[in-house]
PDB file of C-alpha atoms in Angstrom:
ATOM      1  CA  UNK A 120      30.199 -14.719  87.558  1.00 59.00           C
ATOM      2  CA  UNK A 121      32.785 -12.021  86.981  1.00 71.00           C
ATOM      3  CA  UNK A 122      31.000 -10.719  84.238  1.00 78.00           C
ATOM      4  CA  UNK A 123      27.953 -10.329  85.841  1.00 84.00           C
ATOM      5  CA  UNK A 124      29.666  -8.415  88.424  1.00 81.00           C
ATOM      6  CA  UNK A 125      30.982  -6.233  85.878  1.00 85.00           C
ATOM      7  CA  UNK A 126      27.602  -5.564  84.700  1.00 88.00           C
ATOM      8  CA  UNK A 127      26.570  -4.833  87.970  1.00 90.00           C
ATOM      9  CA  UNK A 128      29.257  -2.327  88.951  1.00 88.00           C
ATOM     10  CA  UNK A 129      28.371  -0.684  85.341  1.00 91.00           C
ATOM     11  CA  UNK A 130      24.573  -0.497  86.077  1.00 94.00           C
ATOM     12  CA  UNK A 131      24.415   0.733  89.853  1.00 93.00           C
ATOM     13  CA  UNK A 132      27.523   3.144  88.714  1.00 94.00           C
ATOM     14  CA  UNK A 133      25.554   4.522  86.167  1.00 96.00           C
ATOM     15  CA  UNK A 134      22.124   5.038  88.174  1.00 97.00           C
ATOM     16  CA  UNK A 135      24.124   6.378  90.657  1.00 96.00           C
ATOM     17  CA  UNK A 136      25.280   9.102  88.149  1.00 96.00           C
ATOM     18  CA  UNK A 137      22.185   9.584  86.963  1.00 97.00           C
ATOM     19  CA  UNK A 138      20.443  10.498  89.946  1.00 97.00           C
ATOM     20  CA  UNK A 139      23.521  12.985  90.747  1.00 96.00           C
ATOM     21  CA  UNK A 140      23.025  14.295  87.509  1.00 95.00           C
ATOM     22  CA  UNK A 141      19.201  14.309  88.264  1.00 95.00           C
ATOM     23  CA  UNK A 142      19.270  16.099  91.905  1.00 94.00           C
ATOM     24  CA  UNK A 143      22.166  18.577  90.423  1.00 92.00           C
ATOM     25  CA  UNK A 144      19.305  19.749  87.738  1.00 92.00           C
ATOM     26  CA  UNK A 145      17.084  19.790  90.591  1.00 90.00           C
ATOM     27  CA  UNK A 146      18.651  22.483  92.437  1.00 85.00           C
ATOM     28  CA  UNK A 147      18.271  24.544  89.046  1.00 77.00           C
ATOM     29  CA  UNK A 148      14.212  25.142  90.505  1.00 74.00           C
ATOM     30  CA  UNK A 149      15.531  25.986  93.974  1.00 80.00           C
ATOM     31  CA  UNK A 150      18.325  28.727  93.321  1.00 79.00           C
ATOM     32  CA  UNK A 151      17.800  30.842  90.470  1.00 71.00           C
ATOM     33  CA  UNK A 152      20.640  31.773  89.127  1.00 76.00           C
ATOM     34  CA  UNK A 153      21.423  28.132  88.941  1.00 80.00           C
ATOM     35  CA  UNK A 154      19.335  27.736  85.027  1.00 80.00           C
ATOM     36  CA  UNK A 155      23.346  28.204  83.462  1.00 79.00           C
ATOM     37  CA  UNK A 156      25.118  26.623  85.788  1.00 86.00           C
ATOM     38  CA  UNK A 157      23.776  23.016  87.306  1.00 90.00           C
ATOM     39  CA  UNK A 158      23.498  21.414  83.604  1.00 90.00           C
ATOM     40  CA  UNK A 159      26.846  22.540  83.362  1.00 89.00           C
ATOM     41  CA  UNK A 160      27.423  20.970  86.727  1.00 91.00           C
ATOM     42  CA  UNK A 161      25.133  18.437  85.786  1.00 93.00           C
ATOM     43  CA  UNK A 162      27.161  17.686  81.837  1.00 91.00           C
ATOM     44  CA  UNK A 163      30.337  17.212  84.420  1.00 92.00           C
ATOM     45  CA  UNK A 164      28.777  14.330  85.988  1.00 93.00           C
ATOM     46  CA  UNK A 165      28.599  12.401  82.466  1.00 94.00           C
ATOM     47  CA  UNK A 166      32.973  12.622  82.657  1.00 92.00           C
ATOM     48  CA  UNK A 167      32.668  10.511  84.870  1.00 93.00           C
ATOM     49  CA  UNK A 168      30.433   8.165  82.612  1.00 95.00           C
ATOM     50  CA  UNK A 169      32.598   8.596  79.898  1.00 94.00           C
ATOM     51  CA  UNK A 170      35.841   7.692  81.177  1.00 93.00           C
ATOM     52  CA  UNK A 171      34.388   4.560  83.366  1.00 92.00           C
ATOM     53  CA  UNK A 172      32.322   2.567  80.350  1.00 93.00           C
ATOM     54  CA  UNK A 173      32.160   4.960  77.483  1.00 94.00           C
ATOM     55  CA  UNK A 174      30.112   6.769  74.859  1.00 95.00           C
ATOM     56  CA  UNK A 175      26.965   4.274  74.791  1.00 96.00           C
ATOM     57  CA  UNK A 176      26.555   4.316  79.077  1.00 96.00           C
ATOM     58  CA  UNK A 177      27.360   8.276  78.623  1.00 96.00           C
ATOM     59  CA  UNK A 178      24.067   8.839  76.384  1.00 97.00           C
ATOM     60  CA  UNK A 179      22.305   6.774  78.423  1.00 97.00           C
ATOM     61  CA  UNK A 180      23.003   8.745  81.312  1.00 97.00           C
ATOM     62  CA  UNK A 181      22.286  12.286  79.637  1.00 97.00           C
ATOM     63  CA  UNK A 182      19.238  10.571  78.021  1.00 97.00           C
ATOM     64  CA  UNK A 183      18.086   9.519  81.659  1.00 97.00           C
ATOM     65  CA  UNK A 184      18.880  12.455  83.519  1.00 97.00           C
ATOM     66  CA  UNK A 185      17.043  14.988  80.755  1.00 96.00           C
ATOM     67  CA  UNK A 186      14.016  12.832  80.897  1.00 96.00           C
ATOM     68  CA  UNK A 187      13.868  12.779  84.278  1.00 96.00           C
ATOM     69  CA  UNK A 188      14.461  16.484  85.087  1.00 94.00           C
ATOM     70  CA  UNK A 189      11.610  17.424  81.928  1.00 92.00           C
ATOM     71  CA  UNK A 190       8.852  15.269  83.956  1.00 94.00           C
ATOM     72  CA  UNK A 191      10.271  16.362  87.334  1.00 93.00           C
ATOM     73  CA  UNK A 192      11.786  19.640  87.517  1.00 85.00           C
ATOM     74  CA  UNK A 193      10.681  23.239  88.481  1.00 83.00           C
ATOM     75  CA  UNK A 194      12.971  25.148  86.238  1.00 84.00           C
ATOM     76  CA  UNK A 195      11.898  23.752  82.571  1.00 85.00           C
ATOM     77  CA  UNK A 196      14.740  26.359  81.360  1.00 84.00           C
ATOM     78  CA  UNK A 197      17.300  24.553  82.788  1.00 87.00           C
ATOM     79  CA  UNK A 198      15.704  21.168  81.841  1.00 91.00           C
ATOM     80  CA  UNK A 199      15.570  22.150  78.366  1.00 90.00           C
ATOM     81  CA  UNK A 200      19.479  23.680  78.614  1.00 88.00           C
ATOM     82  CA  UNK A 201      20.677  20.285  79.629  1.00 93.00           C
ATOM     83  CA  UNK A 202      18.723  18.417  77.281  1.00 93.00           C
ATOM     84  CA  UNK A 203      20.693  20.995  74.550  1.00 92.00           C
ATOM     85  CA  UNK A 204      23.704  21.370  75.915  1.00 91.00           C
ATOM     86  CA  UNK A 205      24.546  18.821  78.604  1.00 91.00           C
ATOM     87  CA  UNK A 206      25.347  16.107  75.725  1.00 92.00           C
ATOM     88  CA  UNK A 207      28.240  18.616  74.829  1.00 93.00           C
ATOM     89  CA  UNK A 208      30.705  16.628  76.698  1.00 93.00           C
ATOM     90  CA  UNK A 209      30.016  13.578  74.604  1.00 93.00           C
ATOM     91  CA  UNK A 210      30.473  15.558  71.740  1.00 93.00           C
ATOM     92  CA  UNK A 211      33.781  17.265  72.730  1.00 93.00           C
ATOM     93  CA  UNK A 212      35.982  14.698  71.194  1.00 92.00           C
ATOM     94  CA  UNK A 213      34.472  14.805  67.985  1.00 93.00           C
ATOM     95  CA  UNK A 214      34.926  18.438  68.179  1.00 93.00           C
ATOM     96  CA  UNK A 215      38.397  18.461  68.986  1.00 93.00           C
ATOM     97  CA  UNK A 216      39.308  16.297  65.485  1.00 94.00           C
ATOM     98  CA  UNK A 217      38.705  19.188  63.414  1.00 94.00           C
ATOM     99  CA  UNK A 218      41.784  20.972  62.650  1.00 95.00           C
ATOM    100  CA  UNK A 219      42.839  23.415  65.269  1.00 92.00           C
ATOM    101  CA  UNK A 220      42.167  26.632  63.163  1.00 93.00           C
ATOM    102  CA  UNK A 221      38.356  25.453  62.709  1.00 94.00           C
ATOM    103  CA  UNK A 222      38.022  24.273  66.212  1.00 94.00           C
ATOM    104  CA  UNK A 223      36.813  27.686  68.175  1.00 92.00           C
ATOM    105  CA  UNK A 224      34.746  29.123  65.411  1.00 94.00           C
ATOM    106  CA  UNK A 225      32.737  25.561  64.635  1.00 94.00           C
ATOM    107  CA  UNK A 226      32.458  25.324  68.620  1.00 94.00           C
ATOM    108  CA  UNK A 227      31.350  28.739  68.649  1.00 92.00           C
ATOM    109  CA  UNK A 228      28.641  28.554  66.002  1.00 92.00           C
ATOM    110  CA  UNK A 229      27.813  24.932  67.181  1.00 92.00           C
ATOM    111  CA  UNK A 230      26.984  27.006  70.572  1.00 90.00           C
ATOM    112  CA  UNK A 231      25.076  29.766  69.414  1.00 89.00           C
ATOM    113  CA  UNK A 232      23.103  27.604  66.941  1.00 91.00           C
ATOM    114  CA  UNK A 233      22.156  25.440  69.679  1.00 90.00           C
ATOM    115  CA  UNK A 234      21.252  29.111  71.830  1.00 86.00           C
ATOM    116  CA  UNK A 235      19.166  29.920  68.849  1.00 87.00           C
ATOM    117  CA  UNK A 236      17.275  26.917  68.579  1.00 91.00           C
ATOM    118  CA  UNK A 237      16.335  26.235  72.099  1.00 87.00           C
ATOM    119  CA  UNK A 238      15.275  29.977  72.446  1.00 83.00           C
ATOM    120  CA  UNK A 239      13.339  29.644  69.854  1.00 85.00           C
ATOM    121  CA  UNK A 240      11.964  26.589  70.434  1.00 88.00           C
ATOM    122  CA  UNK A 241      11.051  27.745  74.413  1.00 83.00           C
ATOM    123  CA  UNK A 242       9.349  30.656  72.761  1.00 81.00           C
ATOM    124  CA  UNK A 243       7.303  29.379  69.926  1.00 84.00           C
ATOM    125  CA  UNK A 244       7.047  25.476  69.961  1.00 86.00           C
ATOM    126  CA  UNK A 245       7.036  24.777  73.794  1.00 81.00           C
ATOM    127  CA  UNK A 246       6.336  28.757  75.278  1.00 80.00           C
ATOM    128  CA  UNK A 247       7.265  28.795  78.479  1.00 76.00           C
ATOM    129  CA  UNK A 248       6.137  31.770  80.546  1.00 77.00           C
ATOM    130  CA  UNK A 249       8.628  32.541  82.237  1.00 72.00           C
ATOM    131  CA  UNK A 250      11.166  32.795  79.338  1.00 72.00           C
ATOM    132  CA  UNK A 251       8.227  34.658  77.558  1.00 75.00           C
ATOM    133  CA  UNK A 252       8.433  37.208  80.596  1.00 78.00           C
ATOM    134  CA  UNK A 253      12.543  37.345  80.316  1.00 73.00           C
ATOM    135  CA  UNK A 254      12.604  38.676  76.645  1.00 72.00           C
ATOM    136  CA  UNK A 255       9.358  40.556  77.054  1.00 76.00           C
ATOM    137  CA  UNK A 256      10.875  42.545  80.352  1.00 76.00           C
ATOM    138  CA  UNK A 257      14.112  42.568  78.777  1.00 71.00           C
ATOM    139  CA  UNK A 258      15.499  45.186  75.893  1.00 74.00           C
ATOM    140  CA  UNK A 259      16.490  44.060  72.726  1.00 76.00           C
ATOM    141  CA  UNK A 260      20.369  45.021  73.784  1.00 81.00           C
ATOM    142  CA  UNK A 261      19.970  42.649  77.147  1.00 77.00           C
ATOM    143  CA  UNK A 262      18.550  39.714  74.618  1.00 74.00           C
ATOM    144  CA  UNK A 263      21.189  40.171  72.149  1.00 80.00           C
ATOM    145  CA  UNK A 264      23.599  39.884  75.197  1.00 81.00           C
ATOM    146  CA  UNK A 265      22.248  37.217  76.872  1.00 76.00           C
ATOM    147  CA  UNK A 266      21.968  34.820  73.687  1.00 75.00           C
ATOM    148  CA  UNK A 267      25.615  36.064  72.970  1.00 81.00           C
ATOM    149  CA  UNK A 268      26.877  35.789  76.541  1.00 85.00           C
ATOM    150  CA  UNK A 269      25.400  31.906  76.620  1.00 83.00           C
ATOM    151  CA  UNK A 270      27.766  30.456  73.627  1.00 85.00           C
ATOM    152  CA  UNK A 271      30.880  32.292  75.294  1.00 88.00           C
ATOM    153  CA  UNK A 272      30.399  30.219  78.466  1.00 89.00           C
ATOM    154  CA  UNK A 273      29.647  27.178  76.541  1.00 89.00           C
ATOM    155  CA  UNK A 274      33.363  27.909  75.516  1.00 90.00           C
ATOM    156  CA  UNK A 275      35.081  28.798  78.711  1.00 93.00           C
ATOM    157  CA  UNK A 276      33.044  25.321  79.684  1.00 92.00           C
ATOM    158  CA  UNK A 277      34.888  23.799  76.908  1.00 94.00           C
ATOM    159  CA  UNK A 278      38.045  24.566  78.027  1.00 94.00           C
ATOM    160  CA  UNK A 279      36.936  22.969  81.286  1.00 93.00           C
ATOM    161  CA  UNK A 280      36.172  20.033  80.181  1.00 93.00           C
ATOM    162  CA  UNK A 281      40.061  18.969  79.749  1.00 92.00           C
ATOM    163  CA  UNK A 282      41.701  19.690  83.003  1.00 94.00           C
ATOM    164  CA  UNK A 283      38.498  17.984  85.297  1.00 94.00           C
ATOM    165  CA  UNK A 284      38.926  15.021  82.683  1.00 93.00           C
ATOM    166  CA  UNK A 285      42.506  14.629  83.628  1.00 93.00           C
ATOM    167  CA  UNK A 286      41.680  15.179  87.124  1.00 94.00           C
ATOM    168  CA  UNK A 287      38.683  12.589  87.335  1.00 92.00           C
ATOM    169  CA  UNK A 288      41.604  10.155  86.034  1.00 92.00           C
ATOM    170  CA  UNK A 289      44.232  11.137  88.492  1.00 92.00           C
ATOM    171  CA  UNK A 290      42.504  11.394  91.279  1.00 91.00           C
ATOM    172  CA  UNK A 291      39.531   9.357  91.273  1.00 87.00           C
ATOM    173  CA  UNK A 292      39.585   6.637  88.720  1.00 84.00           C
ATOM    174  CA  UNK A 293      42.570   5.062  90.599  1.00 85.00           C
ATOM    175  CA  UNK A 294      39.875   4.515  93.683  1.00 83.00           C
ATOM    176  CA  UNK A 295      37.283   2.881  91.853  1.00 78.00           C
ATOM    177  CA  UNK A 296      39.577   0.794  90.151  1.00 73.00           C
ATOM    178  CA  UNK A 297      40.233  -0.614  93.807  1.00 66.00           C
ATOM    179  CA  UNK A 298      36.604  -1.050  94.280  1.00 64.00           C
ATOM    180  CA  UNK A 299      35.912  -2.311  91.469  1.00 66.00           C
ATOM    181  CA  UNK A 300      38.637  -5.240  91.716  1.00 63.00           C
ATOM    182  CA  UNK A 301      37.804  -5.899  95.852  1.00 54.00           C
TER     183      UNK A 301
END
């Protein structure tokens, strides 16, 4: 019986951070400056994951949530940047096992390979207008930038990742371990 209700508590936790993870990408269609910022928003959610029931429940989540905001969502740019990107806080651990002088440039090349690809992938597998229309209005200079600009945010997100870890366990892991014992 008790394990059931484990399984239970696991399950509705993790639908319950999928759809957060799900309306988060959402908003990426409504505001438009949101394409950067709500998979980042959205990656945070899968913390959360993480720390409750681990790696396996954590790529279920991101797998969920990109599906879902591919078939659903307005802003396929921001779909496609999650599906990319948003797994990057799954990966983070693996990341930080490299010795510490190789850490920042392998993150930084993991981040602009991953720019690269998706760009490239949004232009010539899967061309998406509006992209299309971004590099076409844009100069070569404001391209350069922006696919250079990306990867350094990817880092500062990095360094994020740490401190709202350790907060998620401070503050809020304590509660649901009450929940999840009443």
């Amino acid at each position: 019986m008790a394990g059931a209700r484990k399984a239970t508590m696991r399950l509705a936790f993790c639908g319950v951070m999928t759809a957060l993870g799900t309306v988060l990408m959402l908003l990426g269609g409504v505001i438009p400056i949101a394409t950067y910022c709500v998979p980042m928003l959205a990656g945070l959610v899968l913390l959360a994951v993480l720390l409750e029931y681990g790696l396996r429940w954590g790529w279920m989540v991101w797998g969920c949530t990109a599906l879902l905001t591919l078939l659903m969502g307005a802003d396929k740019e921001a779909a496609f940047f999650y599906l990319f990107f948003g797994c990057y806080p799954m990966l983070k651990p693996y990341m930080e096992k490299l010795p510490k002088g190789l850490r920042l440039p392998a993150k930084a090349l993991l981040f602009t390979l991953i720019t690269t690809v998706m760009y490239l992938l949004l232009c010539f597998v899967f061309p998406l207008e509006a992209v299309l229309a971004e590099f076409r209005e844009g100069s070569l200079i404001f391209n350069i930038v922006l696919t250079a600009v990306i990867p350094l945010c990817m880092l500062l997100y990095d360094r994020l990742l740490t401190p709202m870890a350790l907060l998620y366990v401070q503050r809020v892991h304590p509660r649901l371990k009450l929940l999840k014992r009443g």
